[in-house]
Coordinates of C-alpha atoms and ligand atoms in Angstrom, one line a residue:
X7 CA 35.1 23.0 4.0
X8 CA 33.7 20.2 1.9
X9 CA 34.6 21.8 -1.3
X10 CA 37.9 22.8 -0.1
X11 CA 38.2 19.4 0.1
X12 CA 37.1 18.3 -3.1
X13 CA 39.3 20.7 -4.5
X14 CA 42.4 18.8 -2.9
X15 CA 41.7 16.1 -4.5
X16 CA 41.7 13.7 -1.4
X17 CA 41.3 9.7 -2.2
X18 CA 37.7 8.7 -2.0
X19 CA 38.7 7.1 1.7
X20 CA 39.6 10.1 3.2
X21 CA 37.0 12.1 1.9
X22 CA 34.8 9.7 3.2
X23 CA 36.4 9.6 7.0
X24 CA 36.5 13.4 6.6
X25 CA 32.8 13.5 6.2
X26 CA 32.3 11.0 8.4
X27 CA 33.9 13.2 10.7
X28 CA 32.3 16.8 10.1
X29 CA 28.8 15.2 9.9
X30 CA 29.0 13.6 13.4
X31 CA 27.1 10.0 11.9
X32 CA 28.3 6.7 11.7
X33 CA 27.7 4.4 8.8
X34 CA 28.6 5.6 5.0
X35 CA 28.9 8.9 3.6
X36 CA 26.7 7.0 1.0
X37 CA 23.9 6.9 3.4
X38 CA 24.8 10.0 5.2
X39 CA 24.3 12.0 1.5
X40 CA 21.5 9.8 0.3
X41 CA 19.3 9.8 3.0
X42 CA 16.8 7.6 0.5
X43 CA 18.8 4.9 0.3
X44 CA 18.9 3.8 4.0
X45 CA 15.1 4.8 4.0
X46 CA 15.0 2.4 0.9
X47 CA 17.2 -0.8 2.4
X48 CA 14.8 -0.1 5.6
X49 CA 12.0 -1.1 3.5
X50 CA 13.8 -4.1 1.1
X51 CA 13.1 -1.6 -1.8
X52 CA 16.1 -1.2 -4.2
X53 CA 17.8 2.0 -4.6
X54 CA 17.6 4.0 -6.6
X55 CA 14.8 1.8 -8.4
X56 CA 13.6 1.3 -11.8
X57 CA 10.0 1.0 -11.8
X58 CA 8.6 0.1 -15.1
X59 CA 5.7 2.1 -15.7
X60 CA 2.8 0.1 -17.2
X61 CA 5.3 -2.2 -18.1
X62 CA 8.2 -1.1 -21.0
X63 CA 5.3 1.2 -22.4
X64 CA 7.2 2.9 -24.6
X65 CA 8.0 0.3 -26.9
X66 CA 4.6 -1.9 -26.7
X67 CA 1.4 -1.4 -25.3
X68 CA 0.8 -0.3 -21.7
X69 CA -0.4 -2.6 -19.3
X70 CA -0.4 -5.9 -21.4
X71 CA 2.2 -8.9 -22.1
X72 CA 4.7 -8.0 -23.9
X73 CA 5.1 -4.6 -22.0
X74 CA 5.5 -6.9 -19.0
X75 CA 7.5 -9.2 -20.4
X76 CA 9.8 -6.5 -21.7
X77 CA 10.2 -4.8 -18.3
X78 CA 11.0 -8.2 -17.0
X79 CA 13.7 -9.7 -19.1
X80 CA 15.3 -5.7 -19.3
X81 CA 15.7 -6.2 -15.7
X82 CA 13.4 -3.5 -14.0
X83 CA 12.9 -3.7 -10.4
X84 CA 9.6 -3.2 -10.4
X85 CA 6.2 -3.9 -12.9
X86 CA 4.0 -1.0 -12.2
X87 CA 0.3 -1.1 -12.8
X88 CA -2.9 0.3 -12.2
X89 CA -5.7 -1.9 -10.9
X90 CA -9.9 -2.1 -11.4
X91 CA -12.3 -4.3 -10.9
X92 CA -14.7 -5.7 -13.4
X93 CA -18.7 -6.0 -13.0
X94 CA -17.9 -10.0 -12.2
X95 CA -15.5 -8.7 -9.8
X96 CA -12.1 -9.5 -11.3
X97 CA -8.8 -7.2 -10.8
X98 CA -7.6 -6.2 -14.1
X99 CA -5.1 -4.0 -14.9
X100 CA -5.9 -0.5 -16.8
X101 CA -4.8 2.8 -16.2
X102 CA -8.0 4.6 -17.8
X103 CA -11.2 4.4 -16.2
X104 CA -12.9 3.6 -19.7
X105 CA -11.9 1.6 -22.6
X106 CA -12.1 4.1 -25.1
X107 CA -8.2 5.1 -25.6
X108 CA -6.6 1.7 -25.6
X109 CA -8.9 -0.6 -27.0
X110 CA -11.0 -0.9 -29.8
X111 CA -14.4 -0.8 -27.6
X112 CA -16.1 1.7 -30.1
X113 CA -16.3 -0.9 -32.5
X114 CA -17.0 -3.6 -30.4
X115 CA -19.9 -1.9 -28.1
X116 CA -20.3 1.2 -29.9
X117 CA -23.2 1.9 -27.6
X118 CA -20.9 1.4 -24.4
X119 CA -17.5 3.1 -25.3
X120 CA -17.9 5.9 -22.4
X121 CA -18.6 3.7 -20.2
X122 CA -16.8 3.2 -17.0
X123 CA -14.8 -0.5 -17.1
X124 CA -16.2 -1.3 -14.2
X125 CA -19.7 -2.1 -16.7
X126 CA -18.1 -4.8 -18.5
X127 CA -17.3 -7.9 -17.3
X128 CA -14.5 -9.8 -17.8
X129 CA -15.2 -12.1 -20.7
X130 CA -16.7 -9.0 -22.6
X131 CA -13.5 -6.9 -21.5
X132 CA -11.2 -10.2 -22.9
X133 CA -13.0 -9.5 -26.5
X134 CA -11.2 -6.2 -27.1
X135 CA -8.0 -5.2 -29.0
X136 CA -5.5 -3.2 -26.6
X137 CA -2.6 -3.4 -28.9
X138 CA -3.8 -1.9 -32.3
X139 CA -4.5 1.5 -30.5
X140 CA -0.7 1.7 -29.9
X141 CA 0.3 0.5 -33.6
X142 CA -1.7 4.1 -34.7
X143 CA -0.4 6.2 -31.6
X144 CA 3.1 5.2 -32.4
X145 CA 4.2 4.0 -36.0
X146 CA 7.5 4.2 -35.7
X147 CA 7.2 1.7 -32.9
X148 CA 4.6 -0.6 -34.2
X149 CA 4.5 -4.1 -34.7
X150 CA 2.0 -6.5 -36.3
X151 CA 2.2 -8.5 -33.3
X152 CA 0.7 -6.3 -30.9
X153 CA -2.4 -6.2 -33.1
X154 CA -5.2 -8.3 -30.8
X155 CA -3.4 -8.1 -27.5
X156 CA -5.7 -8.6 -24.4
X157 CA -6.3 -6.9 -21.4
X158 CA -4.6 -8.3 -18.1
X159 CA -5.9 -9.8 -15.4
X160 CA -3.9 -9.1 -12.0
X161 CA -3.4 -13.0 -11.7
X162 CA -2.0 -12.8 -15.3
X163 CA 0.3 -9.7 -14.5
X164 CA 1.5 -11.7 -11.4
X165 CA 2.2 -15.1 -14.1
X166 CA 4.3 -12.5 -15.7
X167 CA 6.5 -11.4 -12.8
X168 CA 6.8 -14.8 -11.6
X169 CA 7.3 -16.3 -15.0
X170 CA 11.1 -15.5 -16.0
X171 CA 14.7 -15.9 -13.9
X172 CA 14.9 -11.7 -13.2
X173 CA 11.7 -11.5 -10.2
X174 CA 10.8 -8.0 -10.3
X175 CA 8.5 -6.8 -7.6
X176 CA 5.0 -5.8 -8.3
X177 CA 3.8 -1.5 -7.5
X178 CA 0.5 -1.6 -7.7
X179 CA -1.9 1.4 -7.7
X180 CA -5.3 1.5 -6.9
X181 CA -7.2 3.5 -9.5
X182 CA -10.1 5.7 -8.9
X183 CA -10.4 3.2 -5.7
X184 CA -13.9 5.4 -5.1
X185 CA -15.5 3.1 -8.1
X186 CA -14.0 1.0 -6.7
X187 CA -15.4 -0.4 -3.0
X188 CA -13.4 -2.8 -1.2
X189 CA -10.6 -2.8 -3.8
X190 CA -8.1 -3.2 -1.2
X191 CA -9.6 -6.4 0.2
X192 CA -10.0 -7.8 -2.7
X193 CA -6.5 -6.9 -3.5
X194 CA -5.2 -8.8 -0.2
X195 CA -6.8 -11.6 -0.6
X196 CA -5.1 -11.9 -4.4
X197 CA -1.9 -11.5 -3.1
X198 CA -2.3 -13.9 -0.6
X199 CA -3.5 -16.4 -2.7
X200 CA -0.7 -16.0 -4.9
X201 CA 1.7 -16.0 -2.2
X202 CA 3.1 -12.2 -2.7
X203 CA 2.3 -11.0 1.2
X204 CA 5.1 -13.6 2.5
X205 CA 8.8 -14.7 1.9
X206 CA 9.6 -15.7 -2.1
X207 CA 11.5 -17.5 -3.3
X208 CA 15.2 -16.3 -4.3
X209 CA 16.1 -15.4 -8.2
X210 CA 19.5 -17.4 -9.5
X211 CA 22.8 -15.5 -8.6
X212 CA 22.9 -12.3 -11.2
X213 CA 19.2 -11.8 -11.4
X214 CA 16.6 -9.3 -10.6
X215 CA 15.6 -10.4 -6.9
X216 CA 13.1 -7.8 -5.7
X217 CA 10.7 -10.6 -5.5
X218 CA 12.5 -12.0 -2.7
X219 CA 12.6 -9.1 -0.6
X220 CA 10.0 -7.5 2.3
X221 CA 9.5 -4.7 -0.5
X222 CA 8.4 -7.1 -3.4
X223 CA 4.7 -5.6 -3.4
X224 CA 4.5 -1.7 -3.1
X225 CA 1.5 -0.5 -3.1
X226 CA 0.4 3.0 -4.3
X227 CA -2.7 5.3 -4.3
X228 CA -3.6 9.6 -5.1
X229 CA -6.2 8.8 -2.5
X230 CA -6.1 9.1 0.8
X231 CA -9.1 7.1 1.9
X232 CA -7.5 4.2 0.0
X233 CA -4.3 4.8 1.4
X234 CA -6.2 4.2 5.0
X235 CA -7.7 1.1 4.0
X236 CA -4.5 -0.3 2.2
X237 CA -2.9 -0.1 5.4
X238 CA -5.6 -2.0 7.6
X239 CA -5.5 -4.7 5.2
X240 CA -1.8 -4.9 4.6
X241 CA 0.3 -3.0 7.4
X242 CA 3.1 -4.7 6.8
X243 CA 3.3 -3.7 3.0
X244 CA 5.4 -0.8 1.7
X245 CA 2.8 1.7 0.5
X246 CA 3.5 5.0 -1.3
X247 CA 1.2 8.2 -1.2
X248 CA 1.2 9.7 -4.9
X249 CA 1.1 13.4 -5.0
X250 CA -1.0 15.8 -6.7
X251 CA -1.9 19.4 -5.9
X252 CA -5.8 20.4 -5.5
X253 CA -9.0 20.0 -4.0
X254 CA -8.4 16.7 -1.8
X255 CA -5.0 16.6 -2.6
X256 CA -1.9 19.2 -1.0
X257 CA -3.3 22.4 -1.8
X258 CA -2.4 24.9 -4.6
X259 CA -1.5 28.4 -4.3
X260 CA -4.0 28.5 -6.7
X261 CA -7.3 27.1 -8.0
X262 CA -7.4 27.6 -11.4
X263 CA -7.5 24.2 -13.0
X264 CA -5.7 23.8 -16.6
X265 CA -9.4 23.5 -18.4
X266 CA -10.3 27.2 -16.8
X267 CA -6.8 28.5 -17.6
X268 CA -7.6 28.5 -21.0
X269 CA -3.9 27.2 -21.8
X270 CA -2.9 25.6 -24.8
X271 CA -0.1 23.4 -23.2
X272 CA -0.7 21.5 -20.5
X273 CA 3.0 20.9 -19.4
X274 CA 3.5 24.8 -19.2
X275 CA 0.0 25.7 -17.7
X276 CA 1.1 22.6 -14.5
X277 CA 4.5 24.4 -15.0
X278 CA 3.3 27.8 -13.4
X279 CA 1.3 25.6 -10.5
X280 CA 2.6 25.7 -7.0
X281 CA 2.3 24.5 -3.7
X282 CA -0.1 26.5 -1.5
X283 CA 2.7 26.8 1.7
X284 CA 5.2 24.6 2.4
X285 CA 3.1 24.3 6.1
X286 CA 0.6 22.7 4.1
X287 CA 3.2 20.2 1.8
X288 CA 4.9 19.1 5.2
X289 CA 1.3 18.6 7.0
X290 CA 0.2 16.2 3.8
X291 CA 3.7 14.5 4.0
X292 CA 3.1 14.3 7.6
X293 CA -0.6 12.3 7.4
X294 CA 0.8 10.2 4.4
X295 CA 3.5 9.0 6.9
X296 CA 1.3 8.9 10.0
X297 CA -0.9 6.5 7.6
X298 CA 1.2 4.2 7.0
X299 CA 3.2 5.2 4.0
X300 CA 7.3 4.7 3.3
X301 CA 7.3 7.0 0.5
X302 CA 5.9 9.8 -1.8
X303 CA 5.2 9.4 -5.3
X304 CA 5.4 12.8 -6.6
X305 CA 4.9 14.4 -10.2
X306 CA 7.5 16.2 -12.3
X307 CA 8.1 19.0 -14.5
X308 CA 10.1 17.5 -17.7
X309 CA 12.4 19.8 -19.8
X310 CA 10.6 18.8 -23.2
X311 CA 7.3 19.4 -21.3
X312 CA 4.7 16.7 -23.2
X313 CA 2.2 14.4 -21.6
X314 CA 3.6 13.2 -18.7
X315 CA 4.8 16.9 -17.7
X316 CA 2.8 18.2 -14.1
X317 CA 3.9 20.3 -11.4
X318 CA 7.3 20.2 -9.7
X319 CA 6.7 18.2 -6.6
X320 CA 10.7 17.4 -6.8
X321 CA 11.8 20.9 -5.9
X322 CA 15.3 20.1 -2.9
X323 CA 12.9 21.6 -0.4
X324 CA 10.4 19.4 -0.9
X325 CA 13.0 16.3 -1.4
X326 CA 14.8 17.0 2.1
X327 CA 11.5 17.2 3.9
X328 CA 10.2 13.8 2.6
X329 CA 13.9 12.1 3.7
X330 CA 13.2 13.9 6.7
X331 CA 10.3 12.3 7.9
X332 CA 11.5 9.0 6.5
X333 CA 9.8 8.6 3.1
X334 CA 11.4 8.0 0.1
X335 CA 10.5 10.0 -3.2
X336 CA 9.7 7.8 -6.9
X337 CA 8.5 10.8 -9.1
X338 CA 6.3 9.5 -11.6
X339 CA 6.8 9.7 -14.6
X340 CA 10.3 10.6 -16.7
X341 CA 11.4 8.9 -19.6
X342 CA 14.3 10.8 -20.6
X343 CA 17.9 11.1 -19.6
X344 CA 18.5 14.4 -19.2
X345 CA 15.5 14.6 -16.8
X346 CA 16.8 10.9 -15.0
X347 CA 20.1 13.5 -14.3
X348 CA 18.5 16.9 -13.5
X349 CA 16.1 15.5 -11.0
X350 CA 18.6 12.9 -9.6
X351 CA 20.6 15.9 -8.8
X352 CA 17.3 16.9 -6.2
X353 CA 17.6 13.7 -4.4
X354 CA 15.3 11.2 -5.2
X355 CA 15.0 7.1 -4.8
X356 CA 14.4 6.0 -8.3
X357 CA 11.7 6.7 -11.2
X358 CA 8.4 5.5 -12.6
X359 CA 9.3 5.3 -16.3
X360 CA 8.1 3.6 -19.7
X361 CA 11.8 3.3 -20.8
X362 CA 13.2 1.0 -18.4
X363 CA 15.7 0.2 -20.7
X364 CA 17.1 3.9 -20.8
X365 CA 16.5 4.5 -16.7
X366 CA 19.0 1.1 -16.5
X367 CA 21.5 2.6 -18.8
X368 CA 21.3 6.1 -16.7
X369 CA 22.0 3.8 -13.2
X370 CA 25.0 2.3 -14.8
X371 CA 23.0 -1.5 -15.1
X372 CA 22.1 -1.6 -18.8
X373 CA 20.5 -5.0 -19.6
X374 CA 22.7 -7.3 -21.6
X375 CA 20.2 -7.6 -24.6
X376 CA 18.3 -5.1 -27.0
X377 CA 14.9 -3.9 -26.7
X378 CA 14.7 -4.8 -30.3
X379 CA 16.3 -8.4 -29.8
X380 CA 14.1 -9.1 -26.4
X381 CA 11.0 -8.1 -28.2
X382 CA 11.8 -10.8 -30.7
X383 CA 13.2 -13.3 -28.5
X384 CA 9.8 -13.2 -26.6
X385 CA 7.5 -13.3 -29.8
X386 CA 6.6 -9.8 -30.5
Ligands
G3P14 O1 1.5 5.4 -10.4 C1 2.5 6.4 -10.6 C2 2.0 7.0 -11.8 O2 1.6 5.9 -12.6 C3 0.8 7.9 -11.6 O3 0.3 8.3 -12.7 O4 -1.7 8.4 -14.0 O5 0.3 7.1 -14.8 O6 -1.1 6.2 -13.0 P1 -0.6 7.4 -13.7
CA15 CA1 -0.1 4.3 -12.0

């Protein structure tokens, strides 16, 4: 009936009482075909959101200032970011869970380059280059400037969010949380302090404003345990469960791991991997809800393959039973357009991405001003 109607060619309005009609709900046709964005507006999360992962890290360094400052003036909803703790106790923000891939630690401490972060304090950690690694990885995106640029403190990451007129929200993950004990806590009682777990203030008319609303902190985790303990210390904060299949995680139909595979390619080798049952995805959707989480954060398998290319935990099956239970679904982590369409098509509530910039031009709300001329225009 519904494509019959299409093919007439009725006005948008009539479509929309028509639906209205046939699908017995009130409210939009919107929100009766996006079940994620009521879900979203439930929890003051925008929708579909742009959550920058790492900051802009495609076009500067992950995790540090101008990565954040990028994400900020392009106009992402969200600064994403992965937290630890240092050996003086400090919440940093690093996605690895050593220093040996973004920093220059093997010439600083050449003894101590395996070592875990949470070794080094935080004046040692301050002494390290996290730019130039990026300047090598990526020469066609390199600057000068980003030669010497310092890990982040959560404190500075929070400066950041707060310091421009677009007030992103801050999705924060708690990384390998088992190094990690009391994390969450410790997180709380930053947030606090910094006045993040209660009303903001309001962004000028035409300006990012996440900040202001209930879902201005997000908070994220792989693990369940921190997932419980995120929610004891901060009920009322949006929190998302990140998927993964495996041991602890929703179990695989199979348990080869990519290293016993023997495959060259990662992104084909996760390609193949599958969901045990869909009993046992629906009973891990089902804890993650009954635990306190709004949403999933599930990974995706990208046409180009690459890096960032895992299993398909965006399949419409899987989609419809998230909505179902009430969660919404940010896959992590896809940076290119023809992947922003093909998964949109599934049914899902935004994207983790390093190219905030392209995810704004795919939502039809490209920022006004260049990657290039921001980069500049903020000193990089
Ligand atoms: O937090 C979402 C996404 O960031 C998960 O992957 O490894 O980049 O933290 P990862
Ligand atoms: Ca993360």
């Amino acid at each position: 009936m519904l494509n019959r109607l299409c093919r007439n060619a009725l006005s948008k309005t009539v479509l929309a009482t028509a639906l209205t009609a046939v699908m017995g709900v009130s409210g939009s046709v919107m929100a009766a075909n996006e079940p994620g964005k009521a879900l979203a507006a439930k929890a003051g999360i925008p929708w579909p959101a742009v959550i920058a992962h790492r900051g802009a890290s495609f076009n500067a360094p992950e995790e540090t200032v101008p990565s954040y400052t990028l994400a900020r003036e392009l106009g992402a909803d969200y600064l994403e970011m992965d937290i630890q703790r240092t050996k003086d106790g400090v919440l940093i923000a690093l996605h690895d869970d050593t220093l040996e891939r973004t920093t220059n630690v093997a010439e600083v401490y050449p003894d101590r380059a395996k070592d875990p972060l949470s070794s080094f304090t935080l004046e040692e950690i301050k002494r390290l280059d996290a730019g130039s690694w990026f300047n090598k990885a990526h020469p066609d995106r390199a600057r000068a400037s980003y030669a010497g640029l310092k890990i982040l403190t959560l404190d500075e990451v929070i400066d950041i969010a707060e310091g421009g007129k677009n007030k992103p929200g801050l999705y924060i993950e708690t990384k390998v949380p088992a190094q990690f004990p009391g994390v969450e806590e410790d997180l709380k009682k930053k947030l606090e302090q910094r006045g993040w777990l209660s009303q903001r203030p309001a962004a000028e008319k035409g300006h990012v404003n996440v900040a202001h609303s209930a879902g201005r902190v997000v908070l994220q985790t792989f693990e369940k345990p921190s997932l419980e303990l995120l929610q004891k210390a901060m009920p009322d904060t949006p929190k998302v469960l990140l998927l993964w299949t495996g041991d602890g995680y929703i179990p695989a139909a199979s348990d080869k791991t990519f290293k016993d595979s023997g495959a060259k390619d990662k992104a084909a080798f996760y390609a193949t991997q599958q969901v045990k049952s869909k009993e046992e995805f629906a009973a891990y959707l089902d804890w993650a809800k009954a635990h306190g989480a709004i949403g999933t954060g599930p990974s995706a398998a990208l046409k180009n393959g690459g890096d960032q290319s895992y299993m398909d935990l965006v399949q419409p099956w899987m989609n419809t039973m998230a909505h179902d239970r009430g969660l919404i679904i940010h896959p992590y982590t896809v940076d290119d357009a023809v992947d922003f369409k093909a998964i949109s098509a599934r049914g899902v509530d935004g994207f983790f991405t390093n190219r905030a910039s392209e995810l704004l031009k795919f939502y039809g709300r490209p920022s006004k001003e260049s990657v290039e001329s921001i980069l500049k225009r903020i000193g990089y």
